[in-house]
């Protein structure tokens, strides 16, 4: 194709306070024909799909962790949360290379000049730019905080979950606005050929280091590698190639550990001879069980995953007493919400709420054993909660009492 003559650089408005030497480029200084809506729309389509999956699975995770659930989060299928949270982390990971390429492809727009003089056009352009600024800032914030969360690193002082949740809504709102505004171009670009130049900036005429198809193939490959490098955290057969993943199965008794007994300041003595698991109702302690008492009761074995909100999950075989059996012995009616209280004195999650439908589920256990051995202290000895379809963070270890709310 013949390259078009390079259009003149757009003049700065007279009286501009910027000294001529400041190297702020104009949109027309970007000449690569790779930075085209034909490329941006294709990468954007997959980025939008990733954001969509991430948003929906994030809503599920947020709801599952809410104390207040107008419609109770279901206790089945037992693997549901493992799948949705796995998808959440995988789609978020996939979005990182996609967002980088997308931003690279549209970067020149940052230097687009305003339609000075035309008030209406200025208002429309201004609003559109604000929505893009919100979208970019929100998207980067979501992916960065999510990524650091999977690394269990919290270099900030705000509370992760409410902040990640609030910014998610803002980001998705800005994304919807962005897609609505761009829909005609997106549609044109996606039905047309990738080499099509209809919507290109006039200066985007120089061939890049790659062809457009080459750039897209590289992007899909980078996305695939990013996913494979982390998905082993949650997809068992990928664990051996997932170099960046917390390996499923690493850790004592074949299950990783998120917070150790040491970090939670729980000692073996506390779970020793004097330990009991008390069921407490409005009138005080209804029943009190030592570990030996619990071992005398009917033992059940269930295969259930720990699905950590931070992205890893691992399935294991848990043995112990059905929680409903203990509640029946204590005369607690079905459908009762409970507070699961642990020996832990530091940090959050020492106490969690268990909705009635979870407390009553057949698979919900007070586990005493993991994969055939007594629980290790780090896995919650002497007794821990393990319930189906429940975020890992709420599978309370080192239980000491179960309280009726
Ligand atoms: N008491 C208490 N229980 C807890 C935690 C905690 O910090 N304190 N961490 C939770 C988290 S975040 C996860 S993912 C699971 C992990 O259980 P595991 O260490 O046996 O794999 O335990 C949960 N139970
Ligand atoms: Mo977790």
XYZ file of C-alpha atoms and ligand atoms in Angstrom:
430
model
C 0.000 0.000 0.000
C 1.146 3.521 -0.655
C 1.897 5.498 2.440
C 0.021 8.715 2.851
C 1.900 11.974 3.157
C 2.540 12.738 6.795
C 0.041 15.372 7.953
C 1.410 18.508 9.549
C 1.897 18.498 13.282
C -1.104 20.055 14.964
C -0.131 23.544 16.093
C -0.247 24.398 19.772
C -2.783 27.100 20.539
C -1.208 30.542 20.579
C -0.101 31.673 23.988
C 0.409 28.109 25.166
C 2.301 28.263 28.466
C 4.415 25.246 27.526
C 7.950 26.048 26.470
C 8.686 24.738 22.991
C 11.403 22.497 24.356
C 9.036 20.311 26.413
C 8.864 16.979 24.578
C 5.100 16.465 24.684
C 4.251 14.605 21.505
C 1.149 15.117 19.449
C -1.092 12.325 18.274
C 0.412 12.594 14.800
C 3.893 11.764 16.045
C 2.819 8.137 16.423
C 3.181 6.514 13.052
C 3.020 2.745 13.593
C 0.127 1.156 11.732
C -0.048 -1.419 14.530
C -1.709 1.203 16.715
C -5.000 0.798 14.925
C -8.618 0.372 16.010
C -8.519 -2.905 14.055
C -5.955 -4.175 16.585
C -7.393 -2.380 19.628
C -10.892 -3.753 19.022
C -9.656 -7.352 18.780
C -7.552 -7.133 21.931
C -10.324 -5.106 23.573
C -12.890 -7.799 22.855
C -10.900 -10.361 24.852
C -10.046 -7.796 27.499
C -13.749 -7.028 27.859
C -14.568 -10.737 28.155
C -11.849 -11.133 30.833
C -13.137 -8.116 32.755
C -16.687 -9.426 32.490
C -15.772 -12.852 33.902
C -13.633 -11.232 36.573
C -16.454 -8.892 37.580
C -19.159 -11.578 37.810
C -16.981 -14.069 39.686
C -15.834 -11.222 41.941
C -19.458 -10.394 42.786
C -19.983 -14.047 43.707
C -16.918 -14.074 45.931
C -17.889 -10.830 47.611
C -21.405 -12.079 48.271
C -20.129 -15.402 49.624
C -18.091 -13.467 52.194
C -20.907 -11.140 53.221
C -22.215 -11.612 56.718
C -25.597 -10.366 55.594
C -27.081 -12.545 52.829
C -30.733 -11.786 51.983
C -30.663 -14.856 49.711
C -28.413 -17.441 51.384
C -25.311 -18.348 49.390
C -25.858 -22.000 48.402
C -23.867 -24.787 50.055
C -23.799 -26.796 46.833
C -22.262 -27.674 44.469
C -19.382 -28.184 46.879
C -16.863 -27.253 44.154
C -18.720 -24.112 42.998
C -16.627 -21.491 44.774
C -13.449 -23.294 43.788
C -14.448 -22.871 40.124
C -15.675 -19.272 40.337
C -12.686 -18.051 42.335
C -10.322 -19.988 40.058
C -11.937 -18.256 37.067
C -11.653 -14.930 38.852
C -7.907 -15.230 39.255
C -7.370 -16.759 35.792
C -9.381 -14.067 33.986
C -7.659 -11.350 36.006
C -4.263 -12.763 35.100
C -5.228 -12.993 31.428
C -6.326 -9.363 31.498
C -2.846 -8.105 32.429
C -1.059 -8.702 29.083
C -4.265 -7.823 27.209
C -4.532 -4.479 29.004
C -0.878 -3.666 28.332
C -1.242 -4.294 24.590
C -4.554 -2.439 24.475
C -3.046 0.596 26.199
C -0.064 0.512 23.852
C -2.373 0.409 20.824
C -4.419 3.425 21.917
C -1.686 5.394 23.679
C -1.476 8.149 20.986
C -5.047 9.140 21.859
C -3.668 10.552 25.069
C -2.142 13.345 22.996
C -5.197 14.065 20.869
C -5.939 17.763 20.785
C -9.239 19.080 22.087
C -11.786 20.359 19.531
C -11.244 23.898 20.851
C -13.994 26.320 20.000
C -16.832 23.834 19.542
C -18.413 23.729 22.997
C -20.586 20.686 22.345
C -17.736 18.666 20.857
C -15.526 19.737 23.748
C -18.078 18.549 26.297
C -18.493 15.175 24.559
C -14.734 14.695 24.177
C -14.115 15.818 27.743
C -16.680 13.381 29.148
C -15.337 10.562 27.048
C -11.811 11.266 28.262
C -12.890 11.337 31.872
C -14.572 7.951 31.444
C -11.403 6.564 29.830
C -9.239 7.985 32.616
C -11.509 6.300 35.168
C -11.465 3.059 33.173
C -7.688 2.963 32.862
C -7.028 3.957 36.465
C -9.671 1.533 37.745
C -8.500 -1.323 35.517
C -4.881 -0.881 36.556
C -5.894 -0.640 40.213
C -8.016 -3.800 40.035
C -5.376 -5.883 38.275
C -2.533 -4.617 40.446
C -4.301 -5.112 43.778
C -5.614 -8.488 42.611
C -2.165 -9.612 41.496
C -0.544 -8.549 44.764
C -3.350 -10.291 46.620
C -2.571 -13.600 44.888
C 1.011 -13.055 46.065
C -0.420 -12.434 49.559
C 1.314 -9.113 49.683
C -0.665 -6.121 50.978
C 1.534 -3.031 50.678
C -1.337 -0.658 51.446
C -3.353 0.388 54.440
C -6.900 0.193 53.055
C -9.011 -2.869 53.596
C -8.690 -5.017 50.463
C -12.118 -6.518 49.954
C -14.405 -3.438 50.195
C -11.974 -1.330 48.169
C -11.454 -3.921 45.414
C -15.238 -4.332 45.313
C -16.086 -0.616 45.123
C -13.496 0.111 42.431
C -14.812 -2.888 40.463
C -18.204 -1.194 40.084
C -16.626 2.092 39.040
C -14.411 0.321 36.506
C -17.220 -1.744 35.011
C -19.383 1.380 34.791
C -16.656 3.188 32.880
C -16.182 0.113 30.679
C -19.860 0.054 29.751
C -19.736 3.754 28.855
C -16.575 3.193 26.816
C -18.062 0.270 24.874
C -21.295 2.188 24.241
C -19.402 5.217 22.904
C -17.113 3.112 20.718
C -19.665 0.557 19.566
C -19.878 1.729 15.928
C -16.094 1.630 15.536
C -15.797 -1.645 17.440
C -18.409 -3.265 15.232
C -16.781 -1.990 12.039
C -13.332 -3.043 13.172
C -14.403 -6.529 14.196
C -16.334 -7.342 11.027
C -13.625 -5.831 8.807
C -10.219 -7.288 8.039
C -7.451 -6.768 10.593
C -5.449 -4.931 7.904
C -8.303 -2.494 7.282
C -7.346 1.161 7.760
C -10.770 2.859 7.705
C -10.623 4.073 11.281
C -6.859 4.580 11.539
C -5.327 7.903 12.456
C -3.925 9.519 9.289
C -0.366 9.297 10.601
C -0.553 5.571 11.461
C 0.933 4.390 8.211
C 4.394 3.001 8.909
C 4.800 -0.749 9.122
C 5.763 -1.909 12.602
C 8.284 -4.553 13.627
C 5.500 -7.115 13.373
C 2.459 -7.479 11.199
C -0.891 -6.825 12.844
C -1.589 -10.549 12.787
C 1.834 -11.165 14.312
C 1.136 -8.694 17.110
C -2.204 -10.346 17.854
C -0.664 -13.840 17.844
C 2.060 -12.642 20.221
C -0.589 -11.125 22.486
C -2.620 -14.354 22.604
C 0.569 -16.318 23.315
C 1.627 -13.960 26.137
C -1.857 -14.217 27.620
C -1.753 -18.002 27.400
C 1.627 -18.130 29.116
C 0.462 -15.785 31.892
C -2.562 -18.024 32.480
C -0.571 -21.262 32.445
C 2.024 -19.779 34.786
C -0.596 -19.134 37.456
C -3.542 -21.451 36.789
C -1.791 -24.440 38.385
C -2.684 -22.841 41.703
C -6.164 -24.026 41.134
C -6.139 -26.500 38.199
C -4.393 -29.659 39.453
C -3.076 -30.987 36.109
C -1.371 -27.661 35.363
C 0.593 -27.515 38.578
C 3.842 -28.801 37.132
C 4.071 -26.098 34.478
C 2.808 -23.256 36.626
C 6.087 -21.755 37.729
C 4.468 -18.731 39.367
C 1.778 -20.650 41.210
C 1.483 -21.635 44.816
C 1.526 -25.334 44.020
C -1.628 -27.268 44.713
C -0.569 -29.919 47.168
C 2.449 -28.134 48.594
C 2.365 -27.922 52.355
C 2.000 -30.419 55.169
C -0.533 -33.210 54.633
C -0.771 -32.305 50.945
C -2.545 -28.952 51.407
C -0.977 -25.460 51.362
C -1.204 -23.252 54.439
C -2.322 -19.676 54.304
C -1.961 -18.540 57.886
C 0.218 -20.675 60.109
C -0.493 -21.341 63.764
C 2.588 -19.294 64.568
C 1.289 -16.278 62.653
C -2.079 -16.635 64.373
C -0.328 -17.148 67.728
C -2.023 -20.439 68.426
C 0.026 -23.018 70.327
C -0.188 -26.774 70.692
C -0.800 -26.353 74.460
C -4.026 -24.469 73.841
C -5.313 -27.369 71.805
C -4.036 -29.907 74.350
C -5.593 -31.696 77.312
C -7.755 -28.821 78.551
C -9.241 -28.036 75.127
C -12.955 -28.393 74.492
C -15.293 -27.505 71.687
C -18.300 -25.806 73.226
C -21.683 -25.317 71.617
C -23.040 -22.106 73.107
C -26.641 -20.935 72.820
C -28.593 -18.081 74.385
C -28.499 -19.742 77.784
C -24.770 -20.499 77.877
C -22.728 -23.608 77.108
C -25.134 -26.289 75.930
C -22.571 -29.016 75.283
C -18.815 -29.264 75.671
C -16.706 -31.869 73.844
C -13.087 -32.847 74.327
C -11.217 -34.121 71.288
C -11.577 -37.681 72.631
C -15.363 -37.099 72.937
C -15.526 -35.943 69.353
C -13.566 -38.984 68.192
C -16.186 -41.232 69.862
C -18.984 -39.787 67.718
C -19.885 -41.063 64.249
C -17.022 -40.080 61.940
C -17.685 -38.932 58.381
C -15.230 -38.482 55.558
C -15.802 -35.881 52.827
C -13.679 -34.812 49.889
C -13.841 -31.029 49.877
C -11.604 -28.253 48.558
C -9.988 -25.389 50.364
C -10.566 -22.581 47.853
C -8.555 -19.623 49.052
C -9.815 -16.215 47.972
C -6.178 -15.428 47.167
C -6.366 -17.778 44.211
C -5.092 -21.214 45.108
C -7.270 -24.197 45.803
C -6.680 -27.777 46.814
C -8.934 -30.733 47.328
C -8.484 -33.016 50.327
C -10.145 -35.754 52.298
C -11.474 -34.519 55.632
C -12.664 -36.743 58.470
C -14.546 -35.674 61.555
C -17.992 -35.078 62.994
C -20.893 -33.717 61.016
C -21.629 -30.277 62.456
C -25.381 -30.943 62.334
C -24.892 -33.972 64.617
C -23.278 -31.721 67.247
C -26.027 -29.133 66.869
C -28.695 -31.811 67.255
C -27.002 -33.020 70.450
C -27.051 -29.455 71.761
C -30.685 -28.920 70.759
C -29.940 -26.178 68.216
C -32.802 -25.958 65.686
C -32.079 -26.272 61.955
C -31.591 -23.043 60.035
C -29.715 -21.393 62.906
C -26.872 -19.038 61.980
C -23.669 -19.651 63.911
C -20.508 -17.896 64.939
C -17.403 -20.090 64.578
C -14.889 -18.953 67.199
C -11.224 -19.969 67.126
C -8.313 -19.851 69.560
C -6.726 -17.169 67.405
C -6.054 -13.812 69.051
C -4.449 -11.847 66.228
C -5.707 -10.760 62.815
C -9.058 -11.093 61.146
C -10.846 -14.390 60.512
C -10.331 -15.740 64.015
C -14.135 -15.586 64.185
C -16.449 -16.181 61.211
C -20.166 -16.440 60.597
C -21.715 -19.639 59.274
C -25.166 -19.324 57.736
C -27.799 -21.857 58.769
C -27.912 -23.591 55.385
C -24.157 -24.267 55.649
C -24.421 -25.394 59.281
C -27.086 -27.907 58.262
C -25.420 -29.198 55.071
C -24.566 -32.919 55.184
C -21.021 -32.290 54.035
C -20.215 -29.643 56.665
C -17.771 -31.154 59.149
C -15.882 -30.303 62.258
C -12.770 -31.934 60.843
C -10.320 -33.781 63.070
C -8.285 -35.431 60.319
C -6.871 -34.406 56.959
C -5.959 -36.998 54.332
C -6.100 -39.759 56.927
C -3.860 -38.126 59.563
C -4.711 -36.028 62.593
C -4.833 -32.366 61.553
C -1.453 -30.706 61.879
C -1.426 -27.616 64.083
C -1.089 -25.419 60.982
C -4.175 -27.016 59.432
C -6.252 -26.223 62.509
C -5.628 -28.882 65.184
C -7.520 -29.860 67.340
C -10.593 -29.149 65.166
C -11.558 -26.983 62.248
C -14.538 -26.169 60.107
C -14.709 -27.515 56.578
C -17.873 -26.733 54.622
C -18.834 -27.169 50.956
C -18.819 -24.223 48.507
C -17.289 -21.865 51.058
C -14.428 -19.360 50.608
C -11.239 -20.724 52.187
C -10.923 -17.688 54.395
C -14.100 -18.762 56.214
C -12.984 -22.376 56.836
C -12.096 -21.537 60.409
C -9.172 -23.391 61.992
C -8.429 -23.987 65.716
C -12.104 -23.927 66.709
C -12.942 -23.489 70.352
C -16.647 -22.707 70.306
C -19.702 -22.653 68.077
C -22.130 -19.942 69.110
C -25.756 -19.511 68.184
C -26.319 -16.005 66.825
N -8.694 -19.219 62.679
C -8.347 -19.042 61.399
N -8.781 -19.893 60.462
C -8.433 -19.736 59.161
C -7.589 -18.686 58.759
C -7.159 -17.785 59.745
O -6.429 -16.824 59.469
N -7.543 -18.005 61.057
N -7.225 -18.548 57.438
C -8.167 -19.098 56.463
C -7.700 -19.100 55.098
S -7.411 -17.583 54.383
C -7.619 -20.252 54.350
S -7.341 -20.197 52.697
C -7.751 -21.572 54.995
C -6.550 -22.397 54.670
O -6.548 -23.588 55.380
P -5.226 -24.460 55.423
O -4.145 -23.621 56.021
O -5.519 -25.701 56.219
O -4.914 -24.811 53.994
O -7.877 -21.470 56.388
C -8.722 -20.460 56.839
N -8.909 -20.603 58.249
Mo -7.381 -17.912 52.131
